[in-house]
Coordinates of C-alpha atoms in Angstrom, one line a residue:
X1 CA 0.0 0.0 0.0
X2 CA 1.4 3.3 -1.3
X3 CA 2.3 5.5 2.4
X4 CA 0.2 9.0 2.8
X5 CA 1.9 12.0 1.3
X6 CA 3.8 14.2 4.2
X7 CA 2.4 17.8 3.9
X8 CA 5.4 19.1 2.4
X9 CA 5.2 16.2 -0.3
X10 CA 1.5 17.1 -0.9
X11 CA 2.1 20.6 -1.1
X12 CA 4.6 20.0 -4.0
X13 CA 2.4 18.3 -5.9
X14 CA -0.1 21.1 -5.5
X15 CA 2.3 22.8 -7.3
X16 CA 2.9 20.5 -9.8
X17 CA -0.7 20.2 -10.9
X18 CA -0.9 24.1 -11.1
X19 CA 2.1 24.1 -13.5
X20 CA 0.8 21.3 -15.5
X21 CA -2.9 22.7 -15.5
X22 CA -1.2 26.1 -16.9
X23 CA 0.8 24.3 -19.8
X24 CA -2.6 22.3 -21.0
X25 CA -4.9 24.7 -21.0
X26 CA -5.9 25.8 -24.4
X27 CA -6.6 29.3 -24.1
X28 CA -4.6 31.4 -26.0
X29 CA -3.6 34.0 -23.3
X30 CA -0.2 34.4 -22.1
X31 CA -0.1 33.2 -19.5
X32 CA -3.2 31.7 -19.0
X33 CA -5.9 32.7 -16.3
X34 CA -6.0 29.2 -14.9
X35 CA -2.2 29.9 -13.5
X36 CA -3.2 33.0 -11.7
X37 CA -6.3 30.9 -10.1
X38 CA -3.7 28.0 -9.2
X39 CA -1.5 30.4 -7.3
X40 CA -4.0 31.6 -5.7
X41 CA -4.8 28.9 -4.4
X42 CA -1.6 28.3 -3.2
X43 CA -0.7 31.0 -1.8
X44 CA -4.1 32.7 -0.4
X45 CA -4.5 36.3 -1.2
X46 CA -7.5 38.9 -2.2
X47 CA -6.4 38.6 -5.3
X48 CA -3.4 37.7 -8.2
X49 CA -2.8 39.8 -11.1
X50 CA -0.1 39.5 -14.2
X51 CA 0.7 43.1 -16.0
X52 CA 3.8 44.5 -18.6
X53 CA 4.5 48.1 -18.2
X54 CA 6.6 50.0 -20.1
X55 CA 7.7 52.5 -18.2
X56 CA 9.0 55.6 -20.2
X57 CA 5.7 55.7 -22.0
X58 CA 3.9 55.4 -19.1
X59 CA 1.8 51.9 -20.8
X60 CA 0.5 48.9 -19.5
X61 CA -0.4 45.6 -21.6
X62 CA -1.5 42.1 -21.1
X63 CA -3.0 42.9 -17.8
X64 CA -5.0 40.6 -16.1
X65 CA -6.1 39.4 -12.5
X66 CA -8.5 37.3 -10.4
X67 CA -11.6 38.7 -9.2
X68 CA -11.0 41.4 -6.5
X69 CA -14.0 43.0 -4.7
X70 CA -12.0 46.6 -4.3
X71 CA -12.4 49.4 -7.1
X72 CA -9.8 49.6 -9.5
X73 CA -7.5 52.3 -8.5
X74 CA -6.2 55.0 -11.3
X75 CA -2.8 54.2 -13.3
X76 CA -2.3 58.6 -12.9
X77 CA -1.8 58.1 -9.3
X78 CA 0.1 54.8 -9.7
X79 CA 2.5 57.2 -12.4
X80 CA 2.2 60.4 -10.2
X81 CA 3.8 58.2 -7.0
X82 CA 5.6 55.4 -8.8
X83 CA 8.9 56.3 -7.1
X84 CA 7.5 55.8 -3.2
X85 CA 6.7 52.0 -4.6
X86 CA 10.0 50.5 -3.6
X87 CA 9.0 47.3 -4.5
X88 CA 8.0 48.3 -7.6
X89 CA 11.2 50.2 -8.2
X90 CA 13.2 47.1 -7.9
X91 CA 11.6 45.1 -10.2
X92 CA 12.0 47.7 -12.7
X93 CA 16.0 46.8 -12.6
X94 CA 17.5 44.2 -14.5
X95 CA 17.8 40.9 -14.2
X96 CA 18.2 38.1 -16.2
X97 CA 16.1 35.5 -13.7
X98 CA 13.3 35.9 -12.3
X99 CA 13.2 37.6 -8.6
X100 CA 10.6 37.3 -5.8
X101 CA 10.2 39.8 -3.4
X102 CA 7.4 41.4 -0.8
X103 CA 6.7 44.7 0.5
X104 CA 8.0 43.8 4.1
X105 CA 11.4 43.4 2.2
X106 CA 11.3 47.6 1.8
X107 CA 8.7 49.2 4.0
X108 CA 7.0 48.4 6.8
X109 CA 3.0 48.6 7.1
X110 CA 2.9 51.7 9.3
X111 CA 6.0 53.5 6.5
X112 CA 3.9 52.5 3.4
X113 CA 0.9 53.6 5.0
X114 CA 1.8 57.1 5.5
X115 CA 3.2 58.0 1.5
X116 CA 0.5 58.7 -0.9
X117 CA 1.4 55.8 -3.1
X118 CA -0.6 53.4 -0.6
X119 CA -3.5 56.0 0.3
X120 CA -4.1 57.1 -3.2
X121 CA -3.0 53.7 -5.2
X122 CA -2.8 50.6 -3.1
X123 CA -4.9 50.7 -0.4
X124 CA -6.1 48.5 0.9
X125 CA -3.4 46.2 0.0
X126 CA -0.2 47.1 2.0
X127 CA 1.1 43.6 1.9
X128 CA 2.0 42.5 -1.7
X129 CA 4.5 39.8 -2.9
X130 CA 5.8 39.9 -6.9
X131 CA 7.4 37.6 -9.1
X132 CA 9.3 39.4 -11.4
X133 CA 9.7 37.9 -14.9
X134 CA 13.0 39.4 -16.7
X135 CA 12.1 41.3 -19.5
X136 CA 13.6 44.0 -21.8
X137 CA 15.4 47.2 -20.2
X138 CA 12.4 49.8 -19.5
X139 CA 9.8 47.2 -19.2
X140 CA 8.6 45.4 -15.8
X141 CA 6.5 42.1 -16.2
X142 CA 5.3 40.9 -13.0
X143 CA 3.0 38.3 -10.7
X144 CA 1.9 40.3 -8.0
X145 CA -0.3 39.0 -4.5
X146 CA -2.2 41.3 -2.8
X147 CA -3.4 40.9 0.8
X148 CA -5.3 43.1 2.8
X149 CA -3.7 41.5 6.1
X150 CA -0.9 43.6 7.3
X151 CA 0.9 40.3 8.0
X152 CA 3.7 39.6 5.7
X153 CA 4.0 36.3 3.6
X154 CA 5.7 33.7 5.0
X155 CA 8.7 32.2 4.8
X156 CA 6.8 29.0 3.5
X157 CA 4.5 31.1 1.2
X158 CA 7.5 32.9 0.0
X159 CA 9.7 29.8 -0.7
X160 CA 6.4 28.2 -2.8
X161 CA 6.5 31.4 -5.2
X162 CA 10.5 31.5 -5.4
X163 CA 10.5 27.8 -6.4
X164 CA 7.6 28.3 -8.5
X165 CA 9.2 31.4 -10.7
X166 CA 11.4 29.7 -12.8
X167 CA 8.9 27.2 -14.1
X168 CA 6.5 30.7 -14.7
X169 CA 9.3 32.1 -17.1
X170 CA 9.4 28.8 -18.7
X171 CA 5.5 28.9 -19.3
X172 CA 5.8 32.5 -20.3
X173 CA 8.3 31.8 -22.5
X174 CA 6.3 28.9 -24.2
X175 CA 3.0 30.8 -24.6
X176 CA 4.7 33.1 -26.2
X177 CA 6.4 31.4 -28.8
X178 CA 3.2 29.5 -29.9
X179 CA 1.4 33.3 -29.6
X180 CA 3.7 35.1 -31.9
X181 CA 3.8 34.0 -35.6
X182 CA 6.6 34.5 -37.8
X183 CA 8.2 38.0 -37.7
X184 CA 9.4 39.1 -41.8
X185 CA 11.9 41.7 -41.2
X186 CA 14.8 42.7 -42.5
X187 CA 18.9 42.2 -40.7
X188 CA 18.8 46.1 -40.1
X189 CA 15.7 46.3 -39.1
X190 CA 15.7 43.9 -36.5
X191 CA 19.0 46.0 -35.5
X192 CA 17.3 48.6 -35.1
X193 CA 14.8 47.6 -32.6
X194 CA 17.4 45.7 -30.6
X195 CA 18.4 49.3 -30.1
X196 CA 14.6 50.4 -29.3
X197 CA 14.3 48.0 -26.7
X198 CA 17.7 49.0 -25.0
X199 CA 16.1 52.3 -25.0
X200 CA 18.1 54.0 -27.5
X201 CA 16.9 56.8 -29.0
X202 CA 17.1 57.8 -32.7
X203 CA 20.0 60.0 -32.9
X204 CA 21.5 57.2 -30.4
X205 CA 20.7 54.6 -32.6
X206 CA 22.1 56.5 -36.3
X207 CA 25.3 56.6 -34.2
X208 CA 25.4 52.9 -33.2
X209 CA 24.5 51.7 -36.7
X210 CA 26.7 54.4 -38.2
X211 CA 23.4 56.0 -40.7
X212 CA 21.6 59.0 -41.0
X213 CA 18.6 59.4 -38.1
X214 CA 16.9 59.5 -41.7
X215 CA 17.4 56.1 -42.7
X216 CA 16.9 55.1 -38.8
X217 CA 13.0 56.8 -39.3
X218 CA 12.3 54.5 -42.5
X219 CA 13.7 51.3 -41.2
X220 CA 11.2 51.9 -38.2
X221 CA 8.0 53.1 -40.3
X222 CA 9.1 49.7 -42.7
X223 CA 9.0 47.9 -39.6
X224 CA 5.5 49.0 -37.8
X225 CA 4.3 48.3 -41.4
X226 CA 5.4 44.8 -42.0
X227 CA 4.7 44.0 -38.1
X228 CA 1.1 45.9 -38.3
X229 CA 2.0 48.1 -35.2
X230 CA 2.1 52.1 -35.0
X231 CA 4.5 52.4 -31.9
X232 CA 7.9 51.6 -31.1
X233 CA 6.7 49.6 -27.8
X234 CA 4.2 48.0 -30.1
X235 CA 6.9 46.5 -32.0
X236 CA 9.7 45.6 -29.7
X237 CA 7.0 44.0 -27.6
X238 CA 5.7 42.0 -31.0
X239 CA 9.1 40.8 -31.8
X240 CA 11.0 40.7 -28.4
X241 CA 8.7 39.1 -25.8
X242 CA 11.6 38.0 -24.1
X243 CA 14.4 39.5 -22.9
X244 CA 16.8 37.0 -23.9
X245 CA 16.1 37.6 -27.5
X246 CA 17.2 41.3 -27.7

């Protein structure tokens, strides 16, 4: 007779089953909303969300979350503060693996609760924990748990989401490469997006490529064209979902 699972064993396998749930579902989103219900059922919270910002234009994209019962809060005062979010602030630096930290880690309830970042943005959620997804320079995409309960996570809680992070990159990563259909462009053109999405900008980028900002201009309208895009975070987000590939 096959012995009872210890909890430690049965909590991995919770895991397992979320992962594996995530990489068969058929939805097309990436990733899908059945991994944002699975870890939140691991890790209880109000509420899990998945977002991409770009930063310098102020943009969000492929946002989405679990059902929350608090009012959606405006991005202006999200943008207006941006810089009291610690937390936030980190996993807007670069890395090249994925990182998993918590509020507690910068602020403490009572600090957070006095900036106008938390009355005017994140209330009533002072105690968040993120998974941060590398990504290209500028950009932030990012789990984040919210909890009402000025508690922070645990040190269980918080070693479930660090073990779970790289196998979210990996199902990132997959979705996205069955998402994104062959990208037609041309050697310089794919040059000069590289430099977009290392934030470059056009006189920055003649220089590095040695052309006229000119000939920069036309390589980027030749590219929005053949990619069906009208920005340059459009593009660099059509053809460089992943960091690794700039």
């Amino acid at each position: 007779m096959t012995p009872p699972f210890t909890t430690a064993e049965a909590h991995l396998r919770r895991m397992a089953d979320v992962l594996d749930e995530a990489r068969h579902d058929p939805s097309e989103d990436v990733p899908p909303m059945s991994l944002l219900y699975g870890l939140q059922r691991l890790v209880p919270c109000a509420c899990v969300s998945f977002s991409e910002l770009d930063v310098p234009a102020r943009i969000g994209f492929n946002e989405r979350e679990t059902p929350c019962d608090e009012d959606e809060a405006p991005m202006e005062a999200y943008w207006r503060w941006r810089r009291q979010h610690l937390q936030c602030e980190q996993v807007s630096r670069p890395h090249d693996s994925p990182e998993t930290t918590q509020m507690a880690d910068f602020l403490s309830v009572r600090e957070l609760r006095d900036l106008p970042i938390y009355t005017e943005f994140l209330r009533p959620f002072p105690t968040i924990a993120d998974i941060a997804l590398p990504t290209a320079p500028g950009r932030t995409r990012v789990f984040q748990f919210f909890r009402a309960d000025t508690k922070p996570f645990t040190d269980h809680e918080m070693t479930t989401l660090r073990l779970m992070a790289p196998h979210l990159y990996e199902i990132y990563r997959e979705g996205a490469r069955r998402r994104r259909p062959p990208v037609r462009l041309t050697h310089r053109e794919l040059d000069v997006l590289r430099c977009v999405a290392r934030g470059l900008s056009t006189p920055e980028i003649a220089e590095q490529l040695v052309v006229a900002p000119s000939t920069v201009r036309k390589h980027l309208e030749n590219a929005f064209e053949r990619l069906g895009v009208s920005s340059r975070t459009a593009a660099v987000a059509r053809v460089f979902p992943e960091a690794e590939a700039i």
